[in-house]
Each structure stands twice: as C-alpha cells, then as structure tokens.
mmCIF file of C-alpha atoms and ligand atoms in Angstrom:
data_model
loop_
_atom_site.group_PDB
_atom_site.id
_atom_site.type_symbol
_atom_site.label_atom_id
_atom_site.label_comp_id
_atom_site.label_asym_id
_atom_site.label_seq_id
_atom_site.Cartn_x
_atom_site.Cartn_y
_atom_site.Cartn_z
ATOM 1 C CA MET L 1 0.000 0.000 0.000
ATOM 2 C CA LYS L 2 1.409 3.403 -0.981
ATOM 3 C CA LYS L 3 2.228 5.551 2.039
ATOM 4 C CA HIS L 4 1.886 9.297 2.125
ATOM 5 C CA ASN L 5 5.147 10.203 3.799
ATOM 6 C CA PHE L 6 5.120 13.579 5.582
ATOM 7 C CA SER L 7 8.182 12.843 7.734
ATOM 8 C CA ALA L 8 10.243 15.898 8.736
ATOM 9 C CA GLY L 9 13.581 14.150 8.363
ATOM 10 C CA PRO L 10 15.000 11.845 7.291
ATOM 11 C CA SER L 11 12.287 12.284 4.754
ATOM 12 C CA ILE L 12 10.775 11.362 1.445
ATOM 13 C CA LEU L 13 12.961 10.906 -1.628
ATOM 14 C CA PRO L 14 11.803 10.273 -5.196
ATOM 15 C CA ARG L 15 10.928 6.582 -5.609
ATOM 16 C CA SER L 16 13.045 6.427 -8.787
ATOM 17 C CA VAL L 17 16.055 7.695 -6.822
ATOM 18 C CA ILE L 18 15.627 5.020 -4.168
ATOM 19 C CA GLU L 19 15.441 2.374 -6.886
ATOM 20 C CA GLN L 20 18.552 3.683 -8.658
ATOM 21 C CA ALA L 21 20.388 3.905 -5.332
ATOM 22 C CA SER L 22 19.434 0.296 -4.586
ATOM 23 C CA ASN L 23 20.795 -0.780 -7.953
ATOM 24 C CA GLY L 24 24.047 1.029 -7.216
ATOM 25 C CA ILE L 25 24.388 -0.915 -3.985
ATOM 26 C CA LEU L 26 24.103 -4.151 -5.974
ATOM 27 C CA ASN L 27 26.109 -3.202 -9.045
ATOM 28 C CA ILE L 28 27.552 0.216 -9.779
ATOM 29 C CA ASN L 29 27.958 1.174 -13.452
ATOM 30 C CA ASN L 30 27.805 -2.489 -14.585
ATOM 31 C CA SER L 31 31.080 -3.198 -12.802
ATOM 32 C CA ASN L 32 29.621 -6.168 -10.905
ATOM 33 C CA LEU L 33 30.830 -4.441 -7.763
ATOM 34 C CA SER L 34 28.794 -2.624 -5.153
ATOM 35 C CA LEU L 35 29.098 1.129 -4.734
ATOM 36 C CA ILE L 36 29.980 0.489 -1.093
ATOM 37 C CA GLU L 37 32.846 -1.893 -1.811
ATOM 38 C CA ILE L 38 34.883 0.134 -4.291
ATOM 39 C CA SER L 39 37.591 2.680 -3.593
ATOM 40 C CA HIS L 40 36.459 6.259 -3.244
ATOM 41 C CA ARG L 41 39.492 7.034 -5.412
ATOM 42 C CA SER L 42 38.188 4.833 -8.237
ATOM 43 C CA LYS L 43 37.073 6.476 -11.475
ATOM 44 C CA ASP L 44 33.483 5.394 -10.758
ATOM 45 C CA PHE L 45 33.278 7.240 -7.468
ATOM 46 C CA VAL L 46 35.377 10.275 -8.395
ATOM 47 C CA GLU L 47 32.911 10.858 -11.233
ATOM 48 C CA ILE L 48 29.990 10.614 -8.804
ATOM 49 C CA MET L 49 31.512 13.222 -6.498
ATOM 50 C CA ASP L 50 32.327 15.535 -9.424
ATOM 51 C CA ARG L 51 28.855 15.216 -10.816
ATOM 52 C CA ALA L 52 27.192 15.792 -7.441
ATOM 53 C CA THR L 53 29.121 19.003 -6.750
ATOM 54 C CA THR L 54 28.606 20.273 -10.312
ATOM 55 C CA LEU L 55 24.868 19.574 -10.232
ATOM 56 C CA ALA L 56 24.539 21.330 -6.868
ATOM 57 C CA LEU L 57 26.288 24.493 -8.094
ATOM 58 C CA ASN L 58 24.360 24.462 -11.391
ATOM 59 C CA LEU L 59 20.987 24.101 -9.710
ATOM 60 C CA LEU L 60 21.759 27.045 -7.412
ATOM 61 C CA ASN L 61 23.061 29.059 -10.357
ATOM 62 C CA LEU L 62 26.420 29.475 -8.609
ATOM 63 C CA ASN L 63 28.667 28.032 -11.262
ATOM 64 C CA ASN L 64 31.758 30.102 -12.065
ATOM 65 C CA LYS L 65 30.967 32.617 -9.350
ATOM 66 C CA GLY L 66 33.775 31.784 -6.950
ATOM 67 C CA TYR L 67 31.901 29.126 -4.989
ATOM 68 C CA LYS L 68 32.928 25.568 -4.128
ATOM 69 C CA ALA L 69 30.579 22.740 -3.243
ATOM 70 C CA LEU L 70 31.649 20.209 -0.624
ATOM 71 C CA PHE L 71 30.095 17.017 0.669
ATOM 72 C CA LEU L 72 31.172 16.651 4.293
ATOM 73 C CA GLN L 73 30.167 14.598 7.328
ATOM 74 C CA GLY L 74 28.961 15.510 10.815
ATOM 75 C CA GLY L 75 25.570 16.834 9.762
ATOM 76 C CA ALA L 76 24.370 20.393 9.881
ATOM 77 C CA SER L 77 25.226 20.189 13.580
ATOM 78 C CA LEU L 78 28.953 20.123 12.865
ATOM 79 C CA GLN L 79 28.510 23.127 10.582
ATOM 80 C CA PHE L 80 27.264 25.132 13.581
ATOM 81 C CA LEU L 81 30.818 24.839 14.873
ATOM 82 C CA MET L 82 32.725 24.724 11.604
ATOM 83 C CA THR L 83 31.299 27.984 10.271
ATOM 84 C CA ALA L 84 32.406 29.802 13.423
ATOM 85 C CA TYR L 85 35.806 28.098 13.408
ATOM 86 C CA ASN L 86 36.523 29.277 9.880
ATOM 87 C CA LEU L 87 34.870 32.690 9.890
ATOM 88 C CA LEU L 88 34.513 34.162 13.366
ATOM 89 C CA GLU L 89 37.338 36.554 14.181
ATOM 90 C CA ASN L 90 35.843 39.597 15.923
ATOM 91 C CA LYS L 91 32.100 39.318 16.145
ATOM 92 C CA ALA L 92 29.259 37.392 14.542
ATOM 93 C CA GLY L 93 25.495 37.992 14.517
ATOM 94 C CA TYR L 94 22.813 35.324 14.742
ATOM 95 C CA ILE L 95 19.102 35.636 14.056
ATOM 96 C CA ASN L 96 17.582 33.097 16.377
ATOM 97 C CA THR L 97 14.448 31.606 14.858
ATOM 98 C CA GLY L 98 14.280 28.223 16.544
ATOM 99 C CA ALA L 99 15.953 25.175 18.001
ATOM 100 C CA TRP L 100 18.564 24.839 15.261
ATOM 101 C CA SER L 101 19.692 28.449 15.273
ATOM 102 C CA THR L 102 19.834 28.326 19.081
ATOM 103 C CA LYS L 103 22.297 25.465 18.741
ATOM 104 C CA ALA L 104 24.293 27.272 16.063
ATOM 105 C CA LEU L 105 24.598 30.325 18.303
ATOM 106 C CA LYS L 106 25.689 28.208 21.255
ATOM 107 C CA GLU L 107 28.541 26.649 19.286
ATOM 108 C CA ALA L 108 29.752 30.021 18.034
ATOM 109 C CA LYS L 109 29.660 31.487 21.544
ATOM 110 C CA ASN L 110 32.121 28.847 22.641
ATOM 111 C CA LEU L 111 34.604 30.236 20.156
ATOM 112 C CA GLY L 112 34.156 33.976 20.292
ATOM 113 C CA ASP L 113 31.882 36.964 20.384
ATOM 114 C CA ALA L 114 28.621 35.733 18.895
ATOM 115 C CA ILE L 115 25.543 37.844 19.521
ATOM 116 C CA GLU L 116 21.845 37.223 19.149
ATOM 117 C CA VAL L 117 20.753 40.011 16.830
ATOM 118 C CA ALA L 118 17.068 39.157 17.044
ATOM 119 C CA THR L 119 14.889 36.299 18.197
ATOM 120 C CA SER L 120 11.282 35.132 18.064
ATOM 121 C CA LYS L 121 11.618 33.064 21.214
ATOM 122 C CA ASP L 122 9.027 35.280 22.938
ATOM 123 C CA ALA L 123 6.310 33.597 20.840
ATOM 124 C CA ASN L 124 7.771 30.068 20.738
ATOM 125 C CA PHE L 125 9.383 30.922 17.399
ATOM 126 C CA ASN L 126 6.127 31.232 15.458
ATOM 127 C CA TYR L 127 7.431 34.163 13.370
ATOM 128 C CA ILE L 128 10.551 35.560 11.688
ATOM 129 C CA PRO L 129 11.907 38.715 13.393
ATOM 130 C CA LYS L 130 11.950 41.709 11.069
ATOM 131 C CA ASN L 131 12.889 44.828 12.975
ATOM 132 C CA TYR L 132 16.432 44.736 14.215
ATOM 133 C CA SER L 133 19.601 46.634 13.631
ATOM 134 C CA LEU L 134 22.893 45.098 12.636
ATOM 135 C CA ASP L 135 26.273 46.198 13.927
ATOM 136 C CA SER L 136 28.513 47.251 11.072
ATOM 137 C CA ASP L 137 31.480 45.222 12.278
ATOM 138 C CA LEU L 138 30.116 41.691 12.019
ATOM 139 C CA ASP L 139 32.255 39.004 10.396
ATOM 140 C CA TYR L 140 29.033 37.364 9.293
ATOM 141 C CA LEU L 141 25.314 37.140 9.908
ATOM 142 C CA HIS L 142 23.912 33.639 10.410
ATOM 143 C CA ILE L 143 20.314 32.724 9.636
ATOM 144 C CA THR L 144 18.269 29.530 9.345
ATOM 145 C CA THR L 145 16.198 30.053 6.200
ATOM 146 C CA ASN L 146 13.600 27.432 7.077
ATOM 147 C CA ASN L 147 12.720 26.423 10.613
ATOM 148 C CA THR L 148 11.864 22.768 10.302
ATOM 149 C CA ILE L 149 10.344 22.386 13.752
ATOM 150 C CA PHE L 150 8.262 25.556 13.924
ATOM 151 C CA GLY L 151 7.252 25.825 10.274
ATOM 152 C CA THR L 152 8.515 29.332 9.573
ATOM 153 C CA GLN L 153 10.647 30.515 6.670
ATOM 154 C CA PHE L 154 12.456 33.696 5.641
ATOM 155 C CA HIS L 155 10.573 35.026 2.619
ATOM 156 C CA GLU L 156 12.814 38.035 2.482
ATOM 157 C CA LEU L 157 16.520 37.807 3.220
ATOM 158 C CA PRO L 158 18.103 40.230 5.713
ATOM 159 C CA LYS L 159 19.722 43.205 4.064
ATOM 160 C CA THR L 160 23.336 43.227 5.097
ATOM 161 C CA ASN L 161 26.756 44.056 3.725
ATOM 162 C CA THR L 162 28.469 41.415 5.757
ATOM 163 C CA ASN L 163 28.760 37.735 4.818
ATOM 164 C CA LEU L 164 25.382 36.051 4.972
ATOM 165 C CA ILE L 165 25.760 32.489 6.283
ATOM 166 C CA CYS L 166 22.891 30.116 6.296
ATOM 167 C CA ASP L 167 21.587 26.792 7.504
ATOM 168 C CA MET L 168 19.416 25.753 4.560
ATOM 169 C CA SER L 169 18.976 22.134 5.660
ATOM 170 C CA SER L 170 15.237 21.965 5.171
ATOM 171 C CA ASP L 171 14.630 24.222 2.191
ATOM 172 C CA ILE L 172 17.661 23.954 -0.068
ATOM 173 C CA PHE L 173 16.705 23.291 -3.721
ATOM 174 C CA SER L 174 13.054 24.030 -2.952
ATOM 175 C CA ARG L 175 12.643 27.629 -4.094
ATOM 176 C CA ASN L 176 14.210 30.076 -6.423
ATOM 177 C CA ILE L 177 16.125 32.774 -4.569
ATOM 178 C CA ASP L 178 19.297 34.636 -5.391
ATOM 179 C CA PHE L 179 21.756 32.207 -3.847
ATOM 180 C CA SER L 180 24.671 34.520 -4.641
ATOM 181 C CA LYS L 181 23.488 36.672 -1.730
ATOM 182 C CA PHE L 182 25.011 34.024 0.539
ATOM 183 C CA SER L 183 28.696 33.622 1.303
ATOM 184 C CA LEU L 184 28.138 30.166 2.740
ATOM 185 C CA ILE L 185 25.213 27.748 2.663
ATOM 186 C CA TYR L 186 25.084 24.430 4.468
ATOM 187 C CA ALA L 187 22.450 21.732 4.474
ATOM 188 C CA GLY L 188 22.228 18.269 5.961
ATOM 189 C CA ALA L 189 21.230 15.956 3.129
ATOM 190 C CA GLN L 190 18.396 14.151 4.863
ATOM 191 C CA LYS L 191 15.636 16.716 4.399
ATOM 192 C CA ASN L 192 15.473 17.456 0.708
ATOM 193 C CA MET L 193 18.409 15.729 -0.957
ATOM 194 C CA GLY L 194 19.425 12.295 0.249
ATOM 195 C CA PRO L 195 19.954 9.982 3.193
ATOM 196 C CA ALA L 196 21.560 11.148 6.425
ATOM 197 C CA GLY L 197 25.355 11.001 6.428
ATOM 198 C CA THR L 198 26.464 13.911 4.326
ATOM 199 C CA THR L 199 26.156 17.684 4.491
ATOM 200 C CA LEU L 200 26.366 19.908 1.471
ATOM 201 C CA VAL L 201 28.447 23.040 2.013
ATOM 202 C CA ILE L 202 28.548 25.782 -0.617
ATOM 203 C CA VAL L 203 31.209 28.320 0.184
ATOM 204 C CA LYS L 204 32.565 31.406 -1.514
ATOM 205 C CA GLU L 205 36.287 30.771 -1.526
ATOM 206 C CA GLU L 206 37.328 34.393 -0.997
ATOM 207 C CA ILE L 207 35.851 34.500 2.528
ATOM 208 C CA LEU L 208 38.232 31.815 3.804
ATOM 209 C CA GLY L 209 41.689 32.185 5.311
ATOM 210 C CA LYS L 210 40.912 35.320 7.309
ATOM 211 C CA VAL L 211 40.850 34.071 10.891
ATOM 212 C CA SER L 212 43.899 33.942 13.128
ATOM 213 C CA ARG L 213 43.124 30.727 15.012
ATOM 214 C CA ALA L 214 44.593 27.384 14.038
ATOM 215 C CA ILE L 215 41.894 25.248 12.456
ATOM 216 C CA PRO L 216 42.018 21.457 12.882
ATOM 217 C CA SER L 217 42.308 19.866 9.441
ATOM 218 C CA MET L 218 38.957 18.094 9.544
ATOM 219 C CA LEU L 219 37.248 21.401 10.388
ATOM 220 C CA ASP L 220 39.060 23.476 7.797
ATOM 221 C CA TYR L 221 37.047 24.225 4.645
ATOM 222 C CA LYS L 222 40.261 24.925 2.733
ATOM 223 C CA VAL L 223 41.563 21.449 3.439
ATOM 224 C CA HIS L 224 38.356 19.903 2.115
ATOM 225 C CA ILE L 225 38.370 22.173 -0.948
ATOM 226 C CA ASP L 226 41.974 21.243 -1.745
ATOM 227 C CA LYS L 227 41.067 17.549 -1.535
ATOM 228 C CA ASP L 228 37.775 17.767 -3.457
ATOM 229 C CA SER L 229 35.804 16.541 -0.415
ATOM 230 C CA MET L 230 38.110 13.523 -0.143
ATOM 231 C CA PHE L 231 40.420 14.550 2.668
ATOM 232 C CA ASN L 232 39.074 11.471 4.386
ATOM 233 C CA THR L 233 36.869 8.712 3.017
ATOM 234 C CA PRO L 234 33.587 10.321 2.005
ATOM 235 C CA PRO L 235 30.175 8.802 2.819
ATOM 236 C CA VAL L 236 29.860 7.245 -0.621
ATOM 237 C CA PHE L 237 26.263 6.063 -0.397
ATOM 238 C CA ALA L 238 24.934 9.392 0.891
ATOM 239 C CA VAL L 239 26.831 11.297 -1.816
ATOM 240 C CA TYR L 240 25.680 8.917 -4.563
ATOM 241 C CA THR L 241 22.030 9.113 -3.529
ATOM 242 C CA SER L 242 22.254 12.913 -3.251
ATOM 243 C CA MET L 243 23.696 13.000 -6.772
ATOM 244 C CA LEU L 244 20.738 10.957 -8.028
ATOM 245 C CA THR L 245 18.269 13.349 -6.392
ATOM 246 C CA LEU L 246 20.035 16.341 -7.931
ATOM 247 C CA GLU L 247 19.839 14.604 -11.336
ATOM 248 C CA TRP L 248 16.135 13.984 -10.791
ATOM 249 C CA LEU L 249 15.615 17.626 -9.901
ATOM 250 C CA THR L 250 17.588 18.817 -12.922
ATOM 251 C CA LYS L 251 15.654 16.527 -15.295
ATOM 252 C CA ASN L 252 12.379 17.789 -13.877
ATOM 253 C CA GLY L 253 13.055 21.424 -14.667
ATOM 254 C CA GLY L 254 15.283 22.481 -11.787
ATOM 255 C CA ILE L 255 14.448 24.756 -8.903
ATOM 256 C CA LYS L 256 11.953 27.004 -10.674
ATOM 257 C CA ALA L 257 9.767 24.065 -11.661
ATOM 258 C CA ILE L 258 9.886 22.471 -8.213
ATOM 259 C CA GLU L 259 9.151 25.824 -6.582
ATOM 260 C CA ASP L 260 5.910 26.128 -8.549
ATOM 261 C CA LYS L 261 4.869 22.688 -7.327
ATOM 262 C CA ASN L 262 5.894 23.440 -3.759
ATOM 263 C CA ILE L 263 3.868 26.660 -3.721
ATOM 264 C CA GLU L 264 0.840 24.837 -5.095
ATOM 265 C CA LYS L 265 1.097 22.113 -2.426
ATOM 266 C CA ALA L 266 1.586 24.597 0.411
ATOM 267 C CA ASN L 267 -1.285 26.827 -0.734
ATOM 268 C CA LEU L 268 -3.671 23.887 -0.862
ATOM 269 C CA LEU L 269 -2.780 22.763 2.638
ATOM 270 C CA TYR L 270 -2.758 26.221 4.255
ATOM 271 C CA ASN L 271 -6.093 26.997 2.613
ATOM 272 C CA GLU L 272 -7.546 23.906 4.231
ATOM 273 C CA ILE L 273 -6.099 24.836 7.639
ATOM 274 C CA ASP L 274 -7.562 28.341 7.352
ATOM 275 C CA SER L 275 -10.977 27.287 6.093
ATOM 276 C CA ASN L 276 -11.548 24.197 8.242
ATOM 277 C CA ASP L 277 -12.834 25.396 11.624
ATOM 278 C CA LEU L 278 -11.405 22.363 13.436
ATOM 279 C CA PHE L 279 -7.795 23.433 12.763
ATOM 280 C CA ASN L 280 -5.493 26.382 13.256
ATOM 281 C CA GLY L 281 -2.048 27.107 11.871
ATOM 282 C CA PHE L 282 0.931 27.577 14.201
ATOM 283 C CA ALA L 283 3.182 29.948 12.238
ATOM 284 C CA LYS L 284 2.339 33.591 11.528
ATOM 285 C CA LYS L 285 0.761 33.706 8.079
ATOM 286 C CA GLU L 286 3.365 35.907 6.429
ATOM 287 C CA ASP L 287 6.200 33.660 7.639
ATOM 288 C CA ARG L 288 4.700 30.282 6.808
ATOM 289 C CA SER L 289 7.073 27.656 5.486
ATOM 290 C CA LEU L 290 6.617 26.059 2.077
ATOM 291 C CA MET L 291 8.248 22.909 3.438
ATOM 292 C CA ASN L 292 6.997 22.235 6.978
ATOM 293 C CA VAL L 293 3.352 23.005 7.654
ATOM 294 C CA THR L 294 2.599 23.199 11.386
ATOM 295 C CA PHE L 295 -0.986 23.120 12.620
ATOM 296 C CA ASN L 296 -3.142 21.933 15.485
ATOM 297 C CA LEU L 297 -6.650 20.874 16.328
ATOM 298 C CA ASN L 298 -8.698 23.531 18.125
ATOM 299 C CA ASP L 299 -10.193 20.807 20.288
ATOM 300 C CA GLN L 300 -7.825 18.068 21.474
ATOM 301 C CA ASP L 301 -10.827 15.778 21.978
ATOM 302 C CA HIS L 302 -10.718 15.162 18.219
ATOM 303 C CA LYS L 303 -7.111 13.979 18.295
ATOM 304 C CA GLU L 304 -7.761 10.277 18.552
ATOM 305 C CA HIS L 305 -10.316 10.447 15.775
ATOM 306 C CA PHE L 306 -8.061 12.447 13.451
ATOM 307 C CA ASP L 307 -5.061 10.210 14.127
ATOM 308 C CA ARG L 308 -7.126 7.149 13.270
ATOM 309 C CA LEU L 309 -8.369 8.692 10.007
ATOM 310 C CA CYS L 310 -4.757 9.545 9.084
ATOM 311 C CA LEU L 311 -3.677 5.988 9.791
ATOM 312 C CA GLU L 312 -6.494 4.545 7.695
ATOM 313 C CA ALA L 313 -5.529 6.828 4.807
ATOM 314 C CA ASN L 314 -1.894 5.609 4.944
ATOM 315 C CA ILE L 315 -0.659 9.000 6.091
ATOM 316 C CA SER L 316 2.640 8.747 7.913
ATOM 317 C CA GLY L 317 4.889 11.148 9.813
ATOM 318 C CA VAL L 318 2.482 14.026 10.563
ATOM 319 C CA ASN L 319 3.066 14.250 14.307
ATOM 320 C CA GLY L 320 4.321 17.649 15.421
ATOM 321 C CA HIS L 321 7.649 18.127 17.159
ATOM 322 C CA ARG L 322 7.387 17.874 20.954
ATOM 323 C CA SER L 323 8.274 21.559 21.400
ATOM 324 C CA VAL L 324 5.291 22.670 19.300
ATOM 325 C CA GLY L 325 2.781 19.825 19.636
ATOM 326 C CA GLY L 326 -0.045 19.273 17.204
ATOM 327 C CA TYR L 327 0.822 18.302 13.653
ATOM 328 C CA ARG L 328 3.542 18.966 11.127
ATOM 329 C CA ALA L 329 3.166 17.987 7.511
ATOM 330 C CA SER L 330 6.526 18.160 5.779
ATOM 331 C CA ILE L 331 5.912 18.589 2.077
ATOM 332 C CA TYR L 332 9.417 18.365 0.668
ATOM 333 C CA ASN L 333 10.291 18.325 -3.047
ATOM 334 C CA ALA L 334 9.685 14.609 -3.554
ATOM 335 C CA LEU L 335 6.197 14.601 -2.012
ATOM 336 C CA ASP L 336 3.566 14.476 -4.729
ATOM 337 C CA ILE L 337 0.585 16.801 -4.631
ATOM 338 C CA SER L 338 -1.700 13.754 -4.535
ATOM 339 C CA SER L 339 -0.429 13.029 -0.998
ATOM 340 C CA VAL L 340 -1.298 16.570 0.079
ATOM 341 C CA LYS L 341 -4.779 16.059 -1.350
ATOM 342 C CA VAL L 342 -5.199 12.873 0.690
ATOM 343 C CA LEU L 343 -4.322 14.753 3.889
ATOM 344 C CA ILE L 344 -6.750 17.535 3.008
ATOM 345 C CA GLU L 345 -9.469 14.997 2.342
ATOM 346 C CA VAL L 346 -8.933 13.486 5.796
ATOM 347 C CA MET L 347 -9.129 16.930 7.419
ATOM 348 C CA ASN L 348 -12.387 17.503 5.549
ATOM 349 C CA GLN L 349 -13.708 14.125 6.502
ATOM 350 C CA LEU L 350 -13.095 14.841 10.180
ATOM 351 C CA ASN L 351 -15.018 18.082 9.844
ATOM 352 C CA LYS L 352 -18.017 16.242 8.370
ATOM 353 C CA LEU L 353 -17.934 13.525 11.035
ATOM 354 C CA VAL L 354 -17.751 15.631 14.197
HETATM 355 C C1 PLP C 401 17.518 18.710 10.687
HETATM 356 C C2 PLP C 401 18.140 20.029 10.803
HETATM 357 C C3 PLP C 401 19.401 20.205 11.413
HETATM 358 C C4 PLP C 401 20.179 19.077 12.045
HETATM 359 O O1 PLP C 401 20.839 18.383 11.088
HETATM 360 P P1 PLP C 401 21.860 17.195 11.471
HETATM 361 O O2 PLP C 401 22.278 16.748 10.122
HETATM 362 O O3 PLP C 401 21.072 16.175 12.223
HETATM 363 O O4 PLP C 401 22.947 17.762 12.274
HETATM 364 C C5 PLP C 401 19.920 21.480 11.455
HETATM 365 N N1 PLP C 401 19.262 22.523 10.940
HETATM 366 C C6 PLP C 401 18.044 22.400 10.342
HETATM 367 C C7 PLP C 401 17.361 23.602 9.787
HETATM 368 C C8 PLP C 401 17.455 21.141 10.270
HETATM 369 O O5 PLP C 401 16.250 21.014 9.687
#
C-alpha cells in the first residue's frame, strides 16, 4: 500500500532515486561491484563526487561565481561549529528563529563573540523577526532560512553588507532565490536531498583564510576544498544518492519548476487549515514555510479520531515536534501533490464527522 510520507527528516525521496540507489548498492555502473565496496578514489566514485558538486552548483546558479561545493560529514550540527571556526574573528550575529539556530549560536559562543541580533523566542518561534539593527562590524550574519520544527521561513533575506551564512537544511533546492546573496550555505542531506550522512556546504572561496586561530584539518574548509571533499573517506552512499536526487531535480526542470509545485502544495494545505474550523495554523501567516506546515486541532478531543483517520488513509509522519505539539506535515520536493490532497481529504472528513 502506498504511504503518504510527511516525515520531517529523514524524509521522502523520489521513488526512482531510491530504486537507482538500490541498484548502485548491488552493481555500480555495470562493474559487478557494489558502490559500497569500491575505492572512493576509483574512477566510478570520483565521477559521482564531481557530478554531485557540479549539479549542486548548477541548480543554485552558482557556477563560475567563486563558490565551491563540498560534501562533508557531521551533519548540519557540525557546521554550527565549523562555520564559526573558519569565519569568526571579531564578532558574529545570529538571528535566532528556533531550536537549530539556538544550537548554532551556542557553538559560536564557545569560540568567540557571537551575539543574538534578534529572536522570536518570545512567541515560541512562530514568526521571523523583522525589525532589528545590525552592527557594522560583524564578520558574518547567520540565519536559518527554514525552521523545520516551527514551520517558519524567511521570505525576504536580511539586508546586510556582511557575509550572509545560512543553515538551509530543510529548504535547499526548494525555491528560487538569489543564492549569490550568501557567502556560505550548508544543508544536511536528509531533508530534501538524500539519506543522512552527508552535508552539502557551498562556500565562496574568498571568505576563507581570514581568521587567526589554528583550524584542525577536519574542520578546515580549505583542506576539504583542496582535496575535493576527499580529505578522508567520504560517505559514498549518501553522496551517490544525493547525486541521483540532484539529477532527478535537474531533469524535472530544476528549482523554478519544483518551486511552482511546492507553492501549489503549500497553498492547498494552508487553505484547508484556514478554512476548516477544526484546525489552526501555528506559524504567523506571512512567515509560513513552504516545506513544513505546522498546525493543530482547536479541540484536542478530536485527536484520537483524526489520528485514526490519518492511519487509515496511509498518512505517515504528521506528528508535530514535541516543542510545538499538534501536527507537522513536511511537504518536501519529492512529495507528490496527490499526498497533500489525501491529507486535506482526511481533514475535511473529520469536519463532516464531528
Ligand atoms: C535537521 C536540521 C538540522 C540538524 O541536522 P543534522 O544533520 O542532524 O545535524 C539542522 N538545521 C536544520 C534547519 C534542520 O532542519
């Protein structure tokens, strides 16, 4: 039975990608060897890494603009530290819009002067702060473009002259923005790109090499750039599967085409939340995420009933995060609109039954 997979992460990938990835595990490029038993220095894998980084830069329209793409390990969580290690010299600013940016700020504070420029903590992070002033002497400003847990998203980027650094784990490759506004973008693969185990880092080379501290090799972007993401053995399966997803995205019209679909899916679902008197949305309307839709029942007495209807409709992964409660429907790139329609139908059904 087909499941409608709304999991927040690890999350849905295109079925064709999962099938291709499975084939690669059995037999990569008709070599009669498995992807996971060949050298990462072999021609087969070096080509995979090259293709993955090239596809990533092409999709973001950052080719030949001074950026490098890296596939690293340690998740987005290691990037909280690594960004500060490589870029924080005097002072860094953080816009705190949720659990992930709180963690990013904490890591940076361990290393130097990292300040919270603005936060929406006063309202359990249900909005994106808009009125704040930025010191002129920041090494960088760090934001989290999409807040996976709370279901908010920056629809306008902060205006700043300093380096804009961003955790784009849950909305990379989902919408068409001017990616050249960023000096560094990082994203754990497991939300919109591949399995857990690799993190995509896109970095403008000219911003590196400016801090005075000694950087451990594994945490030094320059080391990874010099070694084409192969300073140590890369997570070959996660990189291969990410490459397949980026191919799928490219074949299907790239970011502009997927953005249109994502907007259509999100509009349908938010319209239902707003028009169905049993439900209310969590995030402020103007800051609603196109990827993670957070909502709740007005009356918790209907919870058991709604959960059962979801189960019967093969809907999976809609439980909200414990810090928000209620429901969260993650509608990442690979989720088809038909799954969104099934969820909406169940919400409608509940309304008719109670
Ligand atoms: C999931 C997520 C993370 C954590 O990623 P890890 O790869 O588990 O470290 C960080 N930031 C955002 C925005 C996320 O959605």
